[in-house]
mmCIF file of C-alpha atoms in Angstrom:
data_model
loop_
_atom_site.group_PDB
_atom_site.id
_atom_site.type_symbol
_atom_site.label_atom_id
_atom_site.label_comp_id
_atom_site.label_asym_id
_atom_site.label_seq_id
_atom_site.Cartn_x
_atom_site.Cartn_y
_atom_site.Cartn_z
ATOM 1 C CA MET B 1020 -51.826 1.105 0.541
ATOM 2 C CA LEU B 1021 -49.291 -1.562 -0.446
ATOM 3 C CA PRO B 1022 -50.086 -5.203 -1.268
ATOM 4 C CA THR B 1023 -48.398 -7.596 1.144
ATOM 5 C CA ALA B 1024 -48.119 -11.426 1.441
ATOM 6 C CA ALA B 1025 -51.583 -11.503 3.010
ATOM 7 C CA ASP B 1026 -53.058 -10.159 -0.270
ATOM 8 C CA MET B 1027 -51.745 -13.111 -2.372
ATOM 9 C CA PRO B 1028 -54.621 -14.875 -4.217
ATOM 10 C CA LEU B 1029 -55.087 -18.642 -3.965
ATOM 11 C CA PHE B 1030 -53.363 -20.548 -6.710
ATOM 12 C CA GLU B 1031 -52.510 -24.135 -7.699
ATOM 13 C CA LEU B 1032 -48.807 -25.098 -8.180
ATOM 14 C CA HIS B 1033 -47.823 -27.281 -11.114
ATOM 15 C CA HIS B 1034 -44.378 -28.381 -12.392
ATOM 16 C CA THR B 1035 -43.371 -28.626 -16.034
ATOM 17 C CA VAL B 1036 -40.725 -31.297 -16.738
ATOM 18 C CA THR B 1037 -38.708 -30.717 -19.937
ATOM 19 C CA PRO B 1038 -35.210 -32.148 -19.640
ATOM 20 C CA THR B 1039 -32.500 -30.530 -21.710
ATOM 21 C CA ASP B 1040 -30.427 -32.736 -23.999
ATOM 22 C CA VAL B 1041 -27.229 -30.599 -23.768
ATOM 23 C CA ASN B 1042 -25.950 -32.195 -20.525
ATOM 24 C CA PRO B 1043 -25.993 -35.762 -19.123
ATOM 25 C CA LEU B 1044 -28.375 -34.950 -16.207
ATOM 26 C CA GLY B 1045 -30.943 -33.052 -18.249
ATOM 27 C CA VAL B 1046 -30.911 -30.258 -15.705
ATOM 28 C CA LYS B 1047 -31.321 -26.530 -16.329
ATOM 29 C CA GLY B 1048 -30.450 -23.476 -14.290
ATOM 30 C CA ILE B 1049 -33.136 -21.322 -12.759
ATOM 31 C CA GLY B 1050 -33.015 -17.894 -11.164
ATOM 32 C CA GLU B 1051 -29.533 -16.558 -11.698
ATOM 33 C CA ALA B 1052 -28.847 -19.017 -14.453
ATOM 34 C CA GLY B 1053 -26.337 -16.736 -16.057
ATOM 35 C CA THR B 1054 -23.958 -16.904 -13.057
ATOM 36 C CA ILE B 1055 -23.951 -20.711 -12.862
ATOM 37 C CA GLY B 1056 -21.448 -21.392 -15.645
ATOM 38 C CA SER B 1057 -19.330 -18.239 -15.421
ATOM 39 C CA ALA B 1058 -16.996 -19.219 -12.575
ATOM 40 C CA GLN B 1059 -16.047 -22.635 -13.959
ATOM 41 C CA THR B 1060 -15.664 -21.083 -17.414
ATOM 42 C CA ILE B 1061 -13.008 -18.714 -16.092
ATOM 43 C CA VAL B 1062 -11.362 -21.410 -14.015
ATOM 44 C CA ASN B 1063 -11.269 -23.676 -17.015
ATOM 45 C CA ALA B 1064 -9.807 -20.918 -19.141
ATOM 46 C CA VAL B 1065 -7.034 -20.430 -16.608
ATOM 47 C CA VAL B 1066 -6.283 -24.118 -16.393
ATOM 48 C CA ASP B 1067 -6.160 -24.238 -20.181
ATOM 49 C CA ALA B 1068 -3.789 -21.315 -20.222
ATOM 50 C CA LEU B 1069 -1.487 -22.944 -17.756
ATOM 51 C CA ALA B 1070 -1.693 -26.368 -19.304
ATOM 52 C CA PRO B 1071 1.694 -25.897 -21.170
ATOM 53 C CA LEU B 1072 3.204 -25.556 -17.635
ATOM 54 C CA GLY B 1073 1.782 -28.847 -16.529
ATOM 55 C CA VAL B 1074 -1.046 -27.424 -14.516
ATOM 56 C CA LYS B 1075 -4.187 -29.697 -14.514
ATOM 57 C CA HIS B 1076 -6.220 -28.152 -11.705
ATOM 58 C CA VAL B 1077 -6.539 -24.865 -9.780
ATOM 59 C CA ASP B 1078 -8.889 -24.424 -6.871
ATOM 60 C CA MET B 1079 -11.170 -21.396 -6.648
ATOM 61 C CA PRO B 1080 -10.815 -18.563 -5.749
ATOM 62 C CA LEU B 1081 -8.196 -17.631 -8.426
ATOM 63 C CA ARG B 1082 -6.192 -15.427 -6.149
ATOM 64 C CA PRO B 1083 -2.705 -14.516 -7.518
ATOM 65 C CA LYS B 1084 -1.040 -16.573 -4.788
ATOM 66 C CA ASN B 1085 -3.201 -19.641 -5.639
ATOM 67 C CA VAL B 1086 -2.378 -19.448 -9.357
ATOM 68 C CA TRP B 1087 1.337 -18.903 -8.570
ATOM 69 C CA GLN B 1088 1.302 -21.842 -6.207
ATOM 70 C CA ALA B 1089 -0.367 -24.070 -8.849
ATOM 71 C CA ILE B 1090 2.389 -23.227 -11.225
ATOM 72 C CA GLN B 1091 5.079 -23.963 -8.627
ATOM 73 C CA ASN B 1092 3.427 -27.324 -7.752
ATOM 74 C CA ALA B 1093 3.358 -28.275 -11.432
ATOM 75 C CA LYS B 1094 7.097 -27.635 -11.680
ATOM 76 C CA GLU B 1095 7.894 -30.172 -9.008
ATOM 77 C CA MET V 412 -18.880 1.173 16.028
ATOM 78 C CA TYR V 413 -18.427 4.254 18.128
ATOM 79 C CA PRO V 414 -14.977 4.986 19.658
ATOM 80 C CA ARG V 415 -14.606 5.073 23.417
ATOM 81 C CA GLU V 416 -14.779 8.570 24.842
ATOM 82 C CA PHE V 417 -11.785 10.772 24.240
ATOM 83 C CA ASP V 418 -10.736 14.355 24.754
ATOM 84 C CA TYR V 419 -10.443 16.331 21.505
ATOM 85 C CA MET V 420 -8.024 19.219 21.041
ATOM 86 C CA ALA V 421 -7.641 21.369 17.945
ATOM 87 C CA PRO V 422 -4.609 23.557 18.479
ATOM 88 C CA SER V 423 -3.892 26.444 16.093
ATOM 89 C CA SER V 424 -0.080 26.174 16.047
ATOM 90 C CA ILE V 425 2.620 23.521 16.192
ATOM 91 C CA GLU V 426 3.802 24.912 19.527
ATOM 92 C CA GLU V 427 0.289 24.519 20.994
ATOM 93 C CA ALA V 428 -0.007 20.992 19.538
ATOM 94 C CA ALA V 429 3.366 20.004 21.039
ATOM 95 C CA ALA V 430 2.372 21.466 24.407
ATOM 96 C CA ALA V 431 -0.986 19.568 24.240
ATOM 97 C CA LEU V 432 0.927 16.262 23.580
ATOM 98 C CA ALA V 433 3.431 17.006 26.355
ATOM 99 C CA ALA V 434 0.583 17.652 28.795
ATOM 100 C CA ASN V 435 -1.454 14.558 27.745
ATOM 101 C CA PRO V 436 0.780 11.396 27.607
ATOM 102 C CA GLY V 437 -2.127 9.322 26.368
ATOM 103 C CA ALA V 438 -2.880 11.629 23.403
ATOM 104 C CA LYS V 439 -2.472 10.831 19.721
ATOM 105 C CA VAL V 440 -1.924 13.129 16.837
ATOM 106 C CA MET V 441 -4.523 13.177 14.038
ATOM 107 C CA ALA V 442 -4.119 14.658 10.581
ATOM 108 C CA GLY V 443 -6.543 13.182 8.047
ATOM 109 C CA GLY V 444 -7.720 10.529 10.572
ATOM 110 C CA LEU V 445 -7.966 7.955 7.838
ATOM 111 C CA SER V 446 -5.843 5.448 9.864
ATOM 112 C CA LEU V 447 -6.444 6.557 13.363
ATOM 113 C CA LEU V 448 -10.266 6.847 13.375
ATOM 114 C CA PRO V 449 -10.980 3.331 12.070
ATOM 115 C CA LEU V 450 -8.695 1.909 14.736
ATOM 116 C CA MET V 451 -10.526 3.909 17.336
ATOM 117 C CA LYS V 452 -13.972 2.977 16.007
ATOM 118 C CA MET V 453 -13.067 -0.698 16.043
ATOM 119 C CA ARG V 454 -11.723 -0.087 19.476
ATOM 120 C CA LEU V 455 -8.443 -1.654 18.602
ATOM 121 C CA PHE V 456 -6.868 1.531 19.933
ATOM 122 C CA SER V 457 -8.398 4.000 22.366
ATOM 123 C CA PRO V 458 -6.307 7.081 23.070
ATOM 124 C CA GLU V 459 -7.310 9.264 25.950
ATOM 125 C CA ALA V 460 -7.107 12.353 23.765
ATOM 126 C CA VAL V 461 -6.805 13.264 20.134
ATOM 127 C CA VAL V 462 -4.666 16.320 19.085
ATOM 128 C CA ASP V 463 -6.104 17.319 15.690
ATOM 129 C CA ILE V 464 -3.504 19.226 13.759
ATOM 130 C CA GLY V 465 -5.917 19.937 10.906
ATOM 131 C CA ARG V 466 -6.236 23.566 11.788
ATOM 132 C CA VAL V 467 -2.536 24.258 12.217
ATOM 133 C CA PRO V 468 -1.614 26.681 9.365
ATOM 134 C CA GLY V 469 1.436 26.180 7.175
ATOM 135 C CA LEU V 470 1.437 22.314 7.080
ATOM 136 C CA ASP V 471 -0.497 21.745 3.945
ATOM 137 C CA ALA V 472 2.146 22.824 1.372
ATOM 138 C CA ILE V 473 4.768 21.085 -0.798
ATOM 139 C CA GLU V 474 7.702 23.534 -0.876
ATOM 140 C CA ASP V 475 10.903 23.886 -2.878
ATOM 141 C CA ARG V 476 13.706 24.452 -0.389
ATOM 142 C CA GLY V 477 16.664 24.553 -2.765
ATOM 143 C CA ASP V 478 18.359 21.238 -2.151
ATOM 144 C CA HIS V 479 15.150 19.361 -1.086
ATOM 145 C CA ILE V 480 11.445 19.522 -1.285
ATOM 146 C CA ALA V 481 9.346 19.512 1.915
ATOM 147 C CA ILE V 482 5.928 17.751 2.171
ATOM 148 C CA GLY V 483 3.925 19.166 5.065
ATOM 149 C CA ALA V 484 1.976 17.098 7.565
ATOM 150 C CA LEU V 485 -1.325 18.005 6.098
ATOM 151 C CA VAL V 486 -0.495 17.365 2.397
ATOM 152 C CA ARG V 487 -2.984 14.859 1.164
ATOM 153 C CA HIS V 488 -2.161 11.764 -0.877
ATOM 154 C CA ARG V 489 -3.855 13.303 -3.856
ATOM 155 C CA GLU V 490 -1.550 16.426 -3.720
ATOM 156 C CA THR V 491 1.556 14.202 -3.347
ATOM 157 C CA ALA V 492 0.383 12.156 -6.338
ATOM 158 C CA SER V 493 -0.253 15.136 -8.585
ATOM 159 C CA ASN V 494 2.225 17.818 -7.481
ATOM 160 C CA PRO V 495 4.797 18.835 -10.206
ATOM 161 C CA LEU V 496 7.726 19.145 -7.709
ATOM 162 C CA VAL V 497 7.066 15.608 -6.441
ATOM 163 C CA ALA V 498 6.714 14.284 -9.984
ATOM 164 C CA GLU V 499 10.107 15.832 -10.939
ATOM 165 C CA HIS V 500 12.096 14.891 -7.851
ATOM 166 C CA ALA V 501 10.269 12.034 -6.126
ATOM 167 C CA ARG V 502 8.437 10.086 -8.827
ATOM 168 C CA ALA V 503 8.445 6.852 -6.729
ATOM 169 C CA LEU V 504 6.574 8.721 -3.978
ATOM 170 C CA ALA V 505 4.106 10.237 -6.455
ATOM 171 C CA GLU V 506 3.303 6.760 -7.806
ATOM 172 C CA ALA V 507 2.944 5.261 -4.380
ATOM 173 C CA ALA V 508 0.603 8.089 -3.389
ATOM 174 C CA SER V 509 -1.452 7.661 -6.555
ATOM 175 C CA TRP V 510 -2.130 4.033 -5.578
ATOM 176 C CA THR V 511 -2.751 4.602 -1.907
ATOM 177 C CA GLY V 512 -6.362 3.754 -0.879
ATOM 178 C CA ASP V 513 -9.133 4.995 -3.154
ATOM 179 C CA THR V 514 -10.166 8.437 -4.311
ATOM 180 C CA GLN V 515 -11.892 9.361 -1.055
ATOM 181 C CA VAL V 516 -8.933 8.171 0.996
ATOM 182 C CA ARG V 517 -6.533 10.086 -1.212
ATOM 183 C CA ASN V 518 -8.506 13.297 -0.805
ATOM 184 C CA ARG V 519 -8.476 13.127 2.936
ATOM 185 C CA GLY V 520 -5.516 11.048 4.104
ATOM 186 C CA THR V 521 -2.087 12.517 4.291
ATOM 187 C CA THR V 522 1.323 11.311 3.143
ATOM 188 C CA CYS V 523 2.985 12.101 6.513
ATOM 189 C CA GLY V 524 0.110 10.383 8.296
ATOM 190 C CA SER V 525 0.791 7.226 6.316
ATOM 191 C CA MET V 526 4.431 7.445 7.410
ATOM 192 C CA ALA V 527 3.551 7.932 11.083
ATOM 193 C CA HIS V 528 0.976 5.102 11.005
ATOM 194 C CA ALA V 529 3.685 2.802 9.661
ATOM 195 C CA ASP V 530 1.410 0.082 8.271
ATOM 196 C CA VAL V 531 3.542 -2.811 6.978
ATOM 197 C CA ALA V 532 1.730 -2.830 3.670
ATOM 198 C CA ALA V 533 1.581 0.954 3.064
ATOM 199 C CA ASP V 534 2.948 2.157 -0.287
ATOM 200 C CA GLN V 535 4.559 5.432 0.377
ATOM 201 C CA PRO V 536 7.100 4.413 3.085
ATOM 202 C CA ALA V 537 8.945 2.364 0.444
ATOM 203 C CA GLY V 538 9.185 5.448 -1.726
ATOM 204 C CA ALA V 539 10.400 7.577 1.180
ATOM 205 C CA ILE V 540 13.122 5.067 1.975
ATOM 206 C CA ALA V 541 14.269 4.618 -1.617
ATOM 207 C CA LEU V 542 14.436 8.392 -2.095
ATOM 208 C CA GLY V 543 16.502 8.911 0.992
ATOM 209 C CA ALA V 544 13.839 11.096 2.704
ATOM 210 C CA THR V 545 14.201 12.698 6.122
ATOM 211 C CA MET V 546 11.411 12.901 8.622
ATOM 212 C CA VAL V 547 11.226 16.031 10.707
ATOM 213 C CA ALA V 548 9.684 15.583 14.133
ATOM 214 C CA VAL V 549 8.718 18.399 16.600
ATOM 215 C CA SER V 550 8.003 18.150 20.302
ATOM 216 C CA SER V 551 8.058 20.697 23.089
ATOM 217 C CA ALA V 552 11.670 19.656 23.627
ATOM 218 C CA GLY V 553 12.677 20.763 20.146
ATOM 219 C CA ARG V 554 13.131 19.568 16.522
ATOM 220 C CA ARG V 555 14.630 16.183 15.456
ATOM 221 C CA GLU V 556 15.424 14.708 12.034
ATOM 222 C CA ILE V 557 15.121 10.977 11.368
ATOM 223 C CA ALA V 558 16.268 9.213 8.243
ATOM 224 C CA ALA V 559 13.465 7.375 6.472
ATOM 225 C CA ALA V 560 15.549 4.170 6.638
ATOM 226 C CA ASP V 561 15.548 4.436 10.521
ATOM 227 C CA PHE V 562 11.945 5.711 10.825
ATOM 228 C CA PHE V 563 10.075 2.464 10.472
ATOM 229 C CA VAL V 564 10.656 0.398 13.570
ATOM 230 C CA ASP V 565 8.015 -2.352 13.615
ATOM 231 C CA THR V 566 4.396 -3.086 12.726
ATOM 232 C CA LEU V 567 2.420 0.155 13.219
ATOM 233 C CA THR V 568 5.443 1.494 15.088
ATOM 234 C CA SER V 569 7.543 4.406 13.923
ATOM 235 C CA ALA V 570 10.570 6.070 15.546
ATOM 236 C CA LEU V 571 8.372 8.994 16.670
ATOM 237 C CA ASN V 572 8.131 9.435 20.462
ATOM 238 C CA PRO V 573 4.591 9.823 21.823
ATOM 239 C CA ASP V 574 5.121 13.532 22.385
ATOM 240 C CA GLU V 575 6.456 14.168 18.839
ATOM 241 C CA ILE V 576 4.636 15.339 15.743
ATOM 242 C CA LEU V 577 5.804 14.522 12.262
ATOM 243 C CA VAL V 578 5.589 18.002 10.810
ATOM 244 C CA GLU V 579 7.180 17.346 7.385
ATOM 245 C CA MET V 580 9.021 14.928 5.193
ATOM 246 C CA GLN V 581 11.968 16.232 3.203
ATOM 247 C CA VAL V 582 13.066 14.636 -0.035
ATOM 248 C CA PRO V 583 16.412 15.522 -1.669
ATOM 249 C CA LYS V 584 15.949 17.135 -5.054
ATOM 250 C CA SER V 585 17.246 15.149 -7.977
ATOM 251 C CA SER V 586 20.405 16.505 -9.682
ATOM 252 C CA GLY V 587 20.977 15.292 -13.182
ATOM 253 C CA ALA V 588 20.727 11.606 -14.269
ATOM 254 C CA GLU V 589 18.509 10.296 -11.446
ATOM 255 C CA GLY V 590 15.321 8.371 -11.610
ATOM 256 C CA SER V 591 12.900 6.631 -9.209
ATOM 257 C CA ALA V 592 9.894 4.345 -9.504
ATOM 258 C CA TYR V 593 7.440 2.363 -7.393
ATOM 259 C CA ASP V 594 5.451 -0.720 -8.352
ATOM 260 C CA LYS V 595 3.351 -3.195 -6.467
ATOM 261 C CA LEU V 596 0.776 -5.911 -6.466
ATOM 262 C CA GLY V 597 -2.318 -4.687 -4.613
ATOM 263 C CA ARG V 598 -4.469 -7.026 -2.540
ATOM 264 C CA ARG V 599 -7.301 -6.701 -4.980
ATOM 265 C CA GLY V 600 -5.065 -7.122 -8.040
ATOM 266 C CA GLY V 601 -3.186 -4.531 -10.098
ATOM 267 C CA HIS V 602 -2.519 -1.442 -8.038
ATOM 268 C CA SER V 603 -5.618 -1.643 -5.948
ATOM 269 C CA ASP V 604 -5.630 -1.714 -2.171
ATOM 270 C CA TYR V 605 -2.652 -2.275 0.176
ATOM 271 C CA ALA V 606 0.412 -3.864 -1.200
ATOM 272 C CA VAL V 607 0.790 -7.669 -1.059
ATOM 273 C CA ALA V 608 4.330 -6.677 -1.975
ATOM 274 C CA GLY V 609 5.813 -3.564 -3.457
ATOM 275 C CA ALA V 610 9.179 -2.087 -4.384
ATOM 276 C CA ALA V 611 10.558 1.397 -4.778
ATOM 277 C CA ALA V 612 13.892 2.068 -6.569
ATOM 278 C CA TRP V 613 15.983 5.172 -6.880
ATOM 279 C CA VAL V 614 19.172 5.319 -8.952
ATOM 280 C CA ARG V 615 21.785 7.770 -10.016
ATOM 281 C CA ARG V 616 23.812 7.276 -13.212
ATOM 282 C CA SER V 617 27.095 8.760 -14.319
ATOM 283 C CA ASN V 618 28.863 7.923 -17.603
ATOM 284 C CA GLY V 619 26.755 4.790 -18.091
ATOM 285 C CA THR V 620 27.468 3.417 -14.620
ATOM 286 C CA ILE V 621 25.074 3.322 -11.679
ATOM 287 C CA VAL V 622 26.979 5.246 -9.049
ATOM 288 C CA ASP V 623 24.287 5.204 -6.336
ATOM 289 C CA ALA V 624 20.987 3.423 -5.736
ATOM 290 C CA ARG V 625 18.462 2.427 -3.161
ATOM 291 C CA VAL V 626 15.817 -0.308 -3.437
ATOM 292 C CA ALA V 627 13.164 -0.654 -0.759
ATOM 293 C CA LEU V 628 10.435 -3.154 -0.160
ATOM 294 C CA THR V 629 7.048 -2.926 1.540
ATOM 295 C CA GLY V 630 4.329 -5.471 2.423
ATOM 296 C CA VAL V 631 6.675 -8.436 2.885
ATOM 297 C CA ALA V 632 7.961 -8.013 6.470
ATOM 298 C CA SER V 633 7.069 -6.362 9.765
ATOM 299 C CA LYS V 634 8.359 -3.035 8.369
ATOM 300 C CA PRO V 635 9.471 -1.632 5.089
ATOM 301 C CA GLY V 636 13.208 -1.500 4.496
ATOM 302 C CA ILE V 637 16.133 -1.393 2.198
ATOM 303 C CA ALA V 638 16.825 -4.476 0.012
ATOM 304 C CA ALA V 639 20.546 -4.276 0.790
ATOM 305 C CA ALA V 640 21.808 -7.050 -1.388
ATOM 306 C CA THR V 641 19.923 -5.762 -4.425
ATOM 307 C CA THR V 642 21.140 -2.197 -3.729
ATOM 308 C CA ALA V 643 24.728 -3.391 -3.404
ATOM 309 C CA ALA V 644 24.549 -5.512 -6.589
ATOM 310 C CA ILE V 645 23.161 -2.723 -8.825
ATOM 311 C CA VAL V 646 25.583 -0.004 -7.728
ATOM 312 C CA GLY V 647 28.674 -0.160 -9.943
ATOM 313 C CA SER V 648 26.846 -2.072 -12.685
ATOM 314 C CA ASP V 649 25.890 -0.721 -16.111
ATOM 315 C CA GLY V 650 22.204 -1.110 -15.407
ATOM 316 C CA SER V 651 21.753 -3.589 -18.218
ATOM 317 C CA GLU V 652 18.747 -5.864 -18.260
ATOM 318 C CA ALA V 653 21.012 -8.720 -17.078
ATOM 319 C CA ALA V 654 22.441 -6.595 -14.283
ATOM 320 C CA ILE V 655 18.965 -5.610 -13.075
ATOM 321 C CA ALA V 656 17.744 -9.240 -13.122
ATOM 322 C CA ALA V 657 20.799 -10.430 -11.205
ATOM 323 C CA ALA V 658 20.372 -7.698 -8.577
ATOM 324 C CA ALA V 659 16.616 -8.240 -8.237
ATOM 325 C CA GLU V 660 17.156 -11.882 -7.674
ATOM 326 C CA THR V 661 18.549 -11.073 -4.274
ATOM 327 C CA ALA V 662 15.688 -8.758 -3.241
ATOM 328 C CA ALA V 663 14.200 -10.962 -0.474
ATOM 329 C CA GLU V 664 17.596 -11.566 1.190
ATOM 330 C CA GLY V 665 17.819 -10.121 4.703
ATOM 331 C CA PHE V 666 14.067 -9.779 5.098
ATOM 332 C CA ASN V 667 12.135 -11.810 7.662
ATOM 333 C CA ILE V 668 9.231 -12.409 5.314
ATOM 334 C CA LEU V 669 5.887 -12.807 7.046
ATOM 335 C CA GLU V 670 3.054 -14.887 5.491
ATOM 336 C CA ASP V 671 -0.399 -13.389 5.540
ATOM 337 C CA LEU V 672 -3.857 -13.861 3.969
ATOM 338 C CA TYR V 673 -2.545 -12.575 0.690
ATOM 339 C CA GLY V 674 0.566 -14.646 0.186
ATOM 340 C CA SER V 675 2.821 -17.365 1.517
ATOM 341 C CA GLU V 676 6.392 -16.630 2.449
ATOM 342 C CA GLU V 677 7.578 -18.089 -0.927
ATOM 343 C CA TYR V 678 5.041 -16.136 -2.901
ATOM 344 C CA LYS V 679 6.031 -12.899 -1.198
ATOM 345 C CA ALA V 680 9.730 -13.556 -1.830
ATOM 346 C CA HIS V 681 8.830 -14.151 -5.453
ATOM 347 C CA LEU V 682 6.884 -10.906 -5.660
ATOM 348 C CA ALA V 683 9.784 -9.009 -3.995
ATOM 349 C CA ARG V 684 12.079 -10.190 -6.810
ATOM 350 C CA VAL V 685 9.526 -9.323 -9.502
ATOM 351 C CA TYR V 686 8.744 -5.871 -8.216
ATOM 352 C CA ALA V 687 12.384 -5.003 -7.383
ATOM 353 C CA ARG V 688 13.147 -5.809 -11.017
ATOM 354 C CA ARG V 689 10.236 -3.724 -12.404
ATOM 355 C CA ALA V 690 10.967 -0.697 -10.119
ATOM 356 C CA LEU V 691 14.659 -0.748 -10.983
ATOM 357 C CA THR V 692 13.895 -1.049 -14.697
ATOM 358 C CA GLU V 693 11.598 1.890 -14.699
ATOM 359 C CA ALA V 694 13.804 3.996 -12.403
ATOM 360 C CA LEU V 695 16.755 3.402 -14.732
ATOM 361 C CA ARG V 696 14.705 4.258 -17.726
ATOM 362 C CA ARG V 697 13.695 7.546 -16.136
ATOM 363 C CA ALA V 698 17.332 8.243 -15.209
ATOM 364 C CA GLY V 699 18.108 8.292 -18.930
#
């Protein structure tokens, strides 16, 4: 015997609203919160590393050809 | 996906295999099957018959033949990558084999199979060309030798006739101050996966001068080939850092570079120059 969706008890749903003060929107991540910031952290690190070359922006994904192209574009 | 129906033949000698190919014009040779079977399962290619040479004895060895080493049709990538004779005389090929596919592919796929398949982004063809290898083909009509530089004709097209079997690849043994190297950018970064671009270099030194060389590229055009301008520029030079850099700068010349998902024409030309320089630098270091 395995419990299924039909075996769920009745429950009431409430929300708690506690805005964070560490960002302008007051929003927090839920679920896979750890993955939310990682991509932009890495992209920002790459843009920071390339800043001396004049690069201000790189679109994801950071494929080698995209990073190379961003450097070429900054040279022009 | 399942392949379309096909006849399967497992001959026990090269003569039998050649006869089977001659009798079945729609037949295809299979060694490891790592390239052929996926094509058949995706139904991109549906041969009427498959001639499996996997049970033919005598094709699975790497032999010392005096002036050259011979790599048999059933020698797996793993063996090419780890064999001491290949390491000594054909280092570029060993490196290329070590970065072919993944562990499972290297344990099953064959070096000669990779040659015959002639994928534009395969690693080992560049090594074969740079090392001046010779492909030995057998059919019921006899035996034929094809220089590696003439073997790759177009995308997935080698110089083999439909009734010919690539039975072995021969690589000249190195004599004295020679060195070779292969380097690439893989599609998944580093050396992983097919080459976005790769270069193999072979050089021979004498009294401080480079007296002979070959630089070959893969992944950038419809077939691997010699970087003629780079090769011409490095021969006769002292192999200094400046000489290598100047020679590598011309690497993309003469290639009709094809853009794909992994790189624009400009990016691939850039990679050709970078990897030609790296392969030449390492080959010269090994030449001593």
